[in-house]
Short mmCIF file of C-alpha atoms and ligand atoms in Angstrom, two decimals:
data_model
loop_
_atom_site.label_atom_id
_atom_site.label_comp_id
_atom_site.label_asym_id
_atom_site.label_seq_id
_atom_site.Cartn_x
_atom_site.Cartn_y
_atom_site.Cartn_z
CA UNK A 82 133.01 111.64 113.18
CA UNK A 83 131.31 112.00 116.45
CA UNK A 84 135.15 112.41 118.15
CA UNK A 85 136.20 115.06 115.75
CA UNK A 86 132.36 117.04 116.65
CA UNK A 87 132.91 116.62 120.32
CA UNK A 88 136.76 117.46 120.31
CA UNK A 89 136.37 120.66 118.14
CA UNK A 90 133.18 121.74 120.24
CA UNK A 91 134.62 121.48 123.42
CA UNK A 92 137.15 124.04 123.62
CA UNK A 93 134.41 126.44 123.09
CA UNK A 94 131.23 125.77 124.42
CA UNK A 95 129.67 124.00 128.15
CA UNK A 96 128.70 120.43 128.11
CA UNK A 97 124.46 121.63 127.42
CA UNK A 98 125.84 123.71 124.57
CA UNK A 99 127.99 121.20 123.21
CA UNK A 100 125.17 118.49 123.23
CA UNK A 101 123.19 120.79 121.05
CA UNK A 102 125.21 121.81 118.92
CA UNK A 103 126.84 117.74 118.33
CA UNK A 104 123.17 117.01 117.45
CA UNK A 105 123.10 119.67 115.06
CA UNK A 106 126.26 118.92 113.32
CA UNK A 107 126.43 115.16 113.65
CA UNK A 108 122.90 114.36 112.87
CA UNK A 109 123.27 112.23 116.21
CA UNK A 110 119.93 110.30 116.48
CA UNK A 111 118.64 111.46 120.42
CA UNK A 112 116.51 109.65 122.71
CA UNK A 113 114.33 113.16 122.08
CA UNK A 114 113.25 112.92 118.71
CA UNK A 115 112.38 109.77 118.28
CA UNK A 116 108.78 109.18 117.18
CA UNK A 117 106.00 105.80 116.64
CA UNK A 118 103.18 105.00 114.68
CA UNK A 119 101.33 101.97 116.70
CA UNK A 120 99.14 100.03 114.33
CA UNK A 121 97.19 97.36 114.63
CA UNK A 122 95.89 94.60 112.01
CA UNK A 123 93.29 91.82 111.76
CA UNK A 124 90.47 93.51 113.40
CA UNK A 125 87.88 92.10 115.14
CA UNK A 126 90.73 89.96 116.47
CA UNK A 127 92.10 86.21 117.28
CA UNK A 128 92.11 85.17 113.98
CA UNK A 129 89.04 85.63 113.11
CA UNK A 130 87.55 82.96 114.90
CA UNK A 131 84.06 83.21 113.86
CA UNK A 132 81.61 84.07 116.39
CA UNK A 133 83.43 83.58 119.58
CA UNK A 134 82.04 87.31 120.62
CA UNK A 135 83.45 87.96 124.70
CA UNK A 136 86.62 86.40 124.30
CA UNK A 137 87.60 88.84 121.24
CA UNK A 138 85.98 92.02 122.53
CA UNK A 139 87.48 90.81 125.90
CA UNK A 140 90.63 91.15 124.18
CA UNK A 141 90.22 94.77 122.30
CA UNK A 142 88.69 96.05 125.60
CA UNK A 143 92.29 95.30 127.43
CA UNK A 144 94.44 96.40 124.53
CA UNK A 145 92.18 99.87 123.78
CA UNK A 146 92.14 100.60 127.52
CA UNK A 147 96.23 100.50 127.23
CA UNK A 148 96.18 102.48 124.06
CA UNK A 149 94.49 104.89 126.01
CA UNK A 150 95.86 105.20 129.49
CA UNK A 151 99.54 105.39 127.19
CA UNK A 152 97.88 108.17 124.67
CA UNK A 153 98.67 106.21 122.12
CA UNK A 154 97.05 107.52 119.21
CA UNK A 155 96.44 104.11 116.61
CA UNK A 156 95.13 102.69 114.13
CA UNK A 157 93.28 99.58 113.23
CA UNK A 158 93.27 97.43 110.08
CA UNK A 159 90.01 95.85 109.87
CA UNK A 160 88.83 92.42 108.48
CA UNK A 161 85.27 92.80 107.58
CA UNK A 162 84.66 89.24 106.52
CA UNK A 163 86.54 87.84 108.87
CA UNK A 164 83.92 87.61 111.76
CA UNK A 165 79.94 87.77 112.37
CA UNK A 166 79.10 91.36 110.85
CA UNK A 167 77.67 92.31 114.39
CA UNK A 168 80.77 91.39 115.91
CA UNK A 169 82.71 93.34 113.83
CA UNK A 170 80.45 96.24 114.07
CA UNK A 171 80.59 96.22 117.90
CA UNK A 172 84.75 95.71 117.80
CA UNK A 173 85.00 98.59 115.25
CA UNK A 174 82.79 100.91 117.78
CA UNK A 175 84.90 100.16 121.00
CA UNK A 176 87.95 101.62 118.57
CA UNK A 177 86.00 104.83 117.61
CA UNK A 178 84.86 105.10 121.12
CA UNK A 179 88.34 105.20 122.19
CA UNK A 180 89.44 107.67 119.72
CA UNK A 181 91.18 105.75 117.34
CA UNK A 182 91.40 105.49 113.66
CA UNK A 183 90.12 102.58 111.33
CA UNK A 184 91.89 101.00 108.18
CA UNK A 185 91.12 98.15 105.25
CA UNK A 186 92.91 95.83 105.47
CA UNK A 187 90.88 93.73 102.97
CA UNK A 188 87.42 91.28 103.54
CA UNK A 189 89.36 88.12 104.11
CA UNK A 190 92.66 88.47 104.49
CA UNK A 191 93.98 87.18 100.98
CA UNK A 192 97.37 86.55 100.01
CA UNK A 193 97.72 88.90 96.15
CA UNK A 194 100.07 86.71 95.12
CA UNK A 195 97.61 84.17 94.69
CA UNK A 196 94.38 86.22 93.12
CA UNK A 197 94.16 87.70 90.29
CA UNK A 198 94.23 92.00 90.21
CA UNK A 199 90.54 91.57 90.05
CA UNK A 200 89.96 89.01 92.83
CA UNK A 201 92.22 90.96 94.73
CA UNK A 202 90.36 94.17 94.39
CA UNK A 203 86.95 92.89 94.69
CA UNK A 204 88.23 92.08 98.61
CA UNK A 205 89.24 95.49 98.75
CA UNK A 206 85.78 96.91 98.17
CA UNK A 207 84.04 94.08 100.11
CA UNK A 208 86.37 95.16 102.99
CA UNK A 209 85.05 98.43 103.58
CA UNK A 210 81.24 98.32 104.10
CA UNK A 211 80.88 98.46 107.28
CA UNK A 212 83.72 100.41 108.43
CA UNK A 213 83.66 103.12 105.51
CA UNK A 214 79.22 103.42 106.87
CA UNK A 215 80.41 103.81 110.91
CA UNK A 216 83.34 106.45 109.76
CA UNK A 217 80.39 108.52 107.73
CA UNK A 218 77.76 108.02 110.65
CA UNK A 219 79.99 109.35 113.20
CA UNK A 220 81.23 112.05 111.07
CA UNK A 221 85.03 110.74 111.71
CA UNK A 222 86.55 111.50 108.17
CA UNK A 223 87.31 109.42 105.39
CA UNK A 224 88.52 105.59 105.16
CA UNK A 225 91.90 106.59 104.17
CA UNK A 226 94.38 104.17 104.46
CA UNK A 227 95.08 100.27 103.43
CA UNK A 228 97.06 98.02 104.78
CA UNK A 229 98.09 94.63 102.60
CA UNK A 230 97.64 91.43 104.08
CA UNK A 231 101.00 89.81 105.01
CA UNK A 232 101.99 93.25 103.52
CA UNK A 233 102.27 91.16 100.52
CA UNK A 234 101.84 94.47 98.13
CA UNK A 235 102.31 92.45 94.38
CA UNK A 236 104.84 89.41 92.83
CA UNK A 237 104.97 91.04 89.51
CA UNK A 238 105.12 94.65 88.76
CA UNK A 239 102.09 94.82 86.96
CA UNK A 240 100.04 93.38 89.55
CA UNK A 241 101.28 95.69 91.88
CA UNK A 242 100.90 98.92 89.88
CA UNK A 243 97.43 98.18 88.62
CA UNK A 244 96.03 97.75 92.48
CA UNK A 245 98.37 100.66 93.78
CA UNK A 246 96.71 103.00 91.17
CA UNK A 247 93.17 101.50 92.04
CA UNK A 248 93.91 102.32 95.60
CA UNK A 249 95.12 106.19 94.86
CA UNK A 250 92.29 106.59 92.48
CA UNK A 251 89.62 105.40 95.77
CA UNK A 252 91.23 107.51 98.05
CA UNK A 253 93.57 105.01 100.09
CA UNK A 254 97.01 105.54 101.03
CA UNK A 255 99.06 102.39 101.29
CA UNK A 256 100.33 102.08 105.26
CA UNK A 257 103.68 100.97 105.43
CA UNK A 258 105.43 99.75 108.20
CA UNK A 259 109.45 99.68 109.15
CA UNK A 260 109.75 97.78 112.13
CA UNK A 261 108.23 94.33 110.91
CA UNK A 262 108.27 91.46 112.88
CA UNK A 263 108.07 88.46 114.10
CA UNK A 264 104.98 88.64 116.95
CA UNK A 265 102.95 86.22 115.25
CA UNK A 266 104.86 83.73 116.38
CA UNK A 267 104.70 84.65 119.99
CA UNK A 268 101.00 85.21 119.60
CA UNK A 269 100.43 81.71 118.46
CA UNK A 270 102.69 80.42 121.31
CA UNK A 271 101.22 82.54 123.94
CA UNK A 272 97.34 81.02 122.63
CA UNK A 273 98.80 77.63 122.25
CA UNK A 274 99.49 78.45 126.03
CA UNK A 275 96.45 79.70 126.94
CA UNK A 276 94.60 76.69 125.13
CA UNK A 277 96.71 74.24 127.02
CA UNK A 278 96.02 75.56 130.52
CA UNK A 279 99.89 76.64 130.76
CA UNK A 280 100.82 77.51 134.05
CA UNK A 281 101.39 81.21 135.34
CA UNK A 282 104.76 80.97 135.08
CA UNK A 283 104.64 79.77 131.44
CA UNK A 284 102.75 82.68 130.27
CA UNK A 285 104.83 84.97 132.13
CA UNK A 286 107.95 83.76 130.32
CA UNK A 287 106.42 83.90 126.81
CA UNK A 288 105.40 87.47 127.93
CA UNK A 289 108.69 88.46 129.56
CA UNK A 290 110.47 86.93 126.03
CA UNK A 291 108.05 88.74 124.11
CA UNK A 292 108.79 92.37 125.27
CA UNK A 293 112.86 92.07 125.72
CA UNK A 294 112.43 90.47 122.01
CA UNK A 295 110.63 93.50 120.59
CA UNK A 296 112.81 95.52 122.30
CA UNK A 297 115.61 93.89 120.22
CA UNK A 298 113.59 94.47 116.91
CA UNK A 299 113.15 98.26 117.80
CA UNK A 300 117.15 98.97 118.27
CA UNK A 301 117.77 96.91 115.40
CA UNK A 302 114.94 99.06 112.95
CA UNK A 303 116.90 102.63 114.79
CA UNK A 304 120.33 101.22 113.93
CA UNK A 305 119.48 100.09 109.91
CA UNK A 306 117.18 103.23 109.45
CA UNK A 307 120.03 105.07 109.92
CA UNK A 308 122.11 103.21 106.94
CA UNK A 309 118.88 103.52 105.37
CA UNK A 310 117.66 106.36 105.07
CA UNK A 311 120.01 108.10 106.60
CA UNK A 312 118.46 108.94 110.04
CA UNK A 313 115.72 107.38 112.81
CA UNK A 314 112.32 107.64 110.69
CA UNK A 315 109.28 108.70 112.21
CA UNK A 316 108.65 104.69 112.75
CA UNK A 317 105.62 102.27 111.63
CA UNK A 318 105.08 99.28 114.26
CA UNK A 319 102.83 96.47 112.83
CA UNK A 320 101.15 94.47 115.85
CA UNK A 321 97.92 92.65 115.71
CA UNK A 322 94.90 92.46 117.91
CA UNK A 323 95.07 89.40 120.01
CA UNK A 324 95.61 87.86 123.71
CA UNK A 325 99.44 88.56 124.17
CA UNK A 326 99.32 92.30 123.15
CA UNK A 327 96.50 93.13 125.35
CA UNK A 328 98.47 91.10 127.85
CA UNK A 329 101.51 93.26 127.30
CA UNK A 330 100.82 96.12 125.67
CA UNK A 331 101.58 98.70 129.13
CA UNK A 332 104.97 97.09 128.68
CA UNK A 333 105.54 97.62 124.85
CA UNK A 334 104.79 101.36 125.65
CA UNK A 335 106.97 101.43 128.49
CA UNK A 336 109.80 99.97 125.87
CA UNK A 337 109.23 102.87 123.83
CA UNK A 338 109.03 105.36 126.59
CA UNK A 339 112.27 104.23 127.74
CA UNK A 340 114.16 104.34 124.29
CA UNK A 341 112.72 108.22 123.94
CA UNK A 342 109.88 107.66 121.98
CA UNK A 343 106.97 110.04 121.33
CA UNK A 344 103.94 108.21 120.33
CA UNK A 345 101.89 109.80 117.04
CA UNK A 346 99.26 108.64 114.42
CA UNK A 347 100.09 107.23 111.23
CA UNK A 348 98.94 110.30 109.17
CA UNK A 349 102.23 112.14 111.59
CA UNK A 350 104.26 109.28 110.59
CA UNK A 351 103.79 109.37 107.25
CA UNK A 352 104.51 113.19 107.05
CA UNK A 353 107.99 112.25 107.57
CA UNK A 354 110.04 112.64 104.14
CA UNK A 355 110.96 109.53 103.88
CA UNK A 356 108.14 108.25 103.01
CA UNK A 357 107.85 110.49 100.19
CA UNK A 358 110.35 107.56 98.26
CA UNK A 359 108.65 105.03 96.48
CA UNK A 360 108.73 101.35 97.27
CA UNK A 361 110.63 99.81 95.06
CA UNK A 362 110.33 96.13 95.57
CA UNK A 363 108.64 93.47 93.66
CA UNK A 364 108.50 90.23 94.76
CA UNK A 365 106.98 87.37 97.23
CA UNK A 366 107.42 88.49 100.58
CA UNK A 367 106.20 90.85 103.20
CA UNK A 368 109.24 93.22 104.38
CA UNK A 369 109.70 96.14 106.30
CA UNK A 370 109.50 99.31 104.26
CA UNK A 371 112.98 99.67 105.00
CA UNK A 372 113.96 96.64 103.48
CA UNK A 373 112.37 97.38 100.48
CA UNK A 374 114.08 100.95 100.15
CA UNK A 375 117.25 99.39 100.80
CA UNK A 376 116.92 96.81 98.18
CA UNK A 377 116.33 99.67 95.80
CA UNK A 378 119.97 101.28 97.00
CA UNK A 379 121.25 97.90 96.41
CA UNK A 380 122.11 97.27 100.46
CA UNK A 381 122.37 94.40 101.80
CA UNK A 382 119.07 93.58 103.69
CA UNK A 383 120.13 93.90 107.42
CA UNK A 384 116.96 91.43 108.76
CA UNK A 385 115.55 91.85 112.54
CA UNK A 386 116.31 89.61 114.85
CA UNK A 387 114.62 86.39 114.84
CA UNK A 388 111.76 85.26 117.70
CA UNK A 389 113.70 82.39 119.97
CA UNK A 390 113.31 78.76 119.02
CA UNK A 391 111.91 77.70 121.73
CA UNK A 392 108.92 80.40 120.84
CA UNK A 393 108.41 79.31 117.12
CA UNK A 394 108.30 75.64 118.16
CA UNK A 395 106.09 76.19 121.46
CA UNK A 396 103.10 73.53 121.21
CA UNK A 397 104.46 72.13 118.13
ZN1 ZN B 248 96.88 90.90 108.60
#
């Protein structure tokens, strides 16, 4: 298709022309227009280890002052009960302070497909205290968006209708996300590495692995949202708050910068028209938006690449 554009186009027009005009016709996905959401789940951070206070705002301070120096504009998913409520307080201020937006993303971190609706919802509402009263107090808009844990979003359909309409009816917008992956895996190795006094070199590796990997996952996500939905989508990028991303984050945006991307907020992302189709799948797992619209146009899932072995099994 692209040969019979170019071969056509070329007997009338320059090389600047032509490259216009292919992208026009051929729906060509360009290094130009491609565009990322950045979000961020499990605020305060590092797994909610209780009170440990300096190491986890030692950890949002690093990653926010990235965000920032990239302009990326973000969002983070917030844990309420997952954390001393003056820890979570002061975590949720350095994000406002840097400019960026807040999400639920439930009290404790449940997995729906073990509560009941009402369980389930009840850590909804007991998720949004704190950051629903800072939003008000600094006159920042509304608490607008959730985010499901493990984005686990309902094993049954009835389950997962009865807490989407909750949600609309409260004012949230379910966040989705299209390039899912695996960086829990490195974020566990690279703390397992920290813990263990790894050397340099060690943590270098994990981090070196850890950006050509994600790499990987972004081409793959361009390449299948193509056969998806039938061009690059304004992407969704789930990461979490914790030691490897502030470690690496400059990188990750240097990834992106490199593969043509512009960086915008969710509420851009989502203005993209594909959103605008439902999510059709029902069922156990937590997959890539993508996935789940595929599914629905009975494709065969096309799954990111894996992290290495030698990750998943680090300190095992
Ligand atoms: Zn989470």
């Amino acid at each position: 298709m692209i040969n019979r554009c170019r071969g056509s186009a070329a007997i009338l027009l320059n090389r600047a022309r032509l490259v216009a005009l292919l992208l026009l016709l051929c729906g060509v996905a360009t290094a130009q227009n491609r565009s990322v959401a950045i979000t961020f789940d499990d605020l305060p951070g590092m797994g909610g280890l209780a009170c440990r206070g300096d190491a986890v705002l030692d950890v949002n301070n690093r990653l926010l002052a990235q965000l920032v120096a990239n302009e990326v504009p973000s969002i983070g998913f917030v844990n309420e009960g997952r954390g001393c409520p003056q820890l979570v307080e002061d975590v949720l201020n350095l994000w406002m302070d840097a400019g960026m937006e807040l999400g639920n993303h439930t009290a404790t971190h449940p997995d729906i497909n073990d509560l009941t609706v009402a369980d389930y919802l009840k850590d909804i509402v007991d998720g949004e205290k704190i950051t629903r009263r800072l939003i008000q107090e600094r006159g920042m808009g509304s608490l607008r968006y959730f985010r499901h844990p493990f984005l686990h979003t309902g094993d049954s359909a009835e389950k997962k209708s009865a807490v989407e309409a909750f949600l609309r009816e409260r004012g949230y917008t379910i966040a989705p996300v299209t390039i899912d992956n695996d960086e829990w895996l490195f974020a566990r190795a690279y703390a397992r590495a920290l813990a263990g006094d790894a050397s340099p070199e060690t943590l270098r590796r994990i981090e070196t692995t850890y950006v050509e990997w994600l790499d990987s996952v972004v081409a793959h996500f361009e390449t299948w949202s193509v056969e998806v939905v039938g061009y690059e989508i304004a992407q969704v990028l789930l990461l979490h708050a914790n030691e490897i991303n502030a470690a690496t984050f400059g990188d990750i945006a240097a990834l992106f910068v490199r593969r043509g991307y512009r960086f915008i907020t969710l509420e851009e992302a989502l203005r993209d028209p594909g959103y605008a189709q439902p999510d059709p799948y029902v069922g156990e797992w937590g997959i890539s938006w993508l996935h789940r619209w595929a599914r629905g146009k009975g494709l065969e899932v096309q799954w990111e690449p894996d992290a290495p072995e030698w990750i998943a099994d680090f300190g095992n």
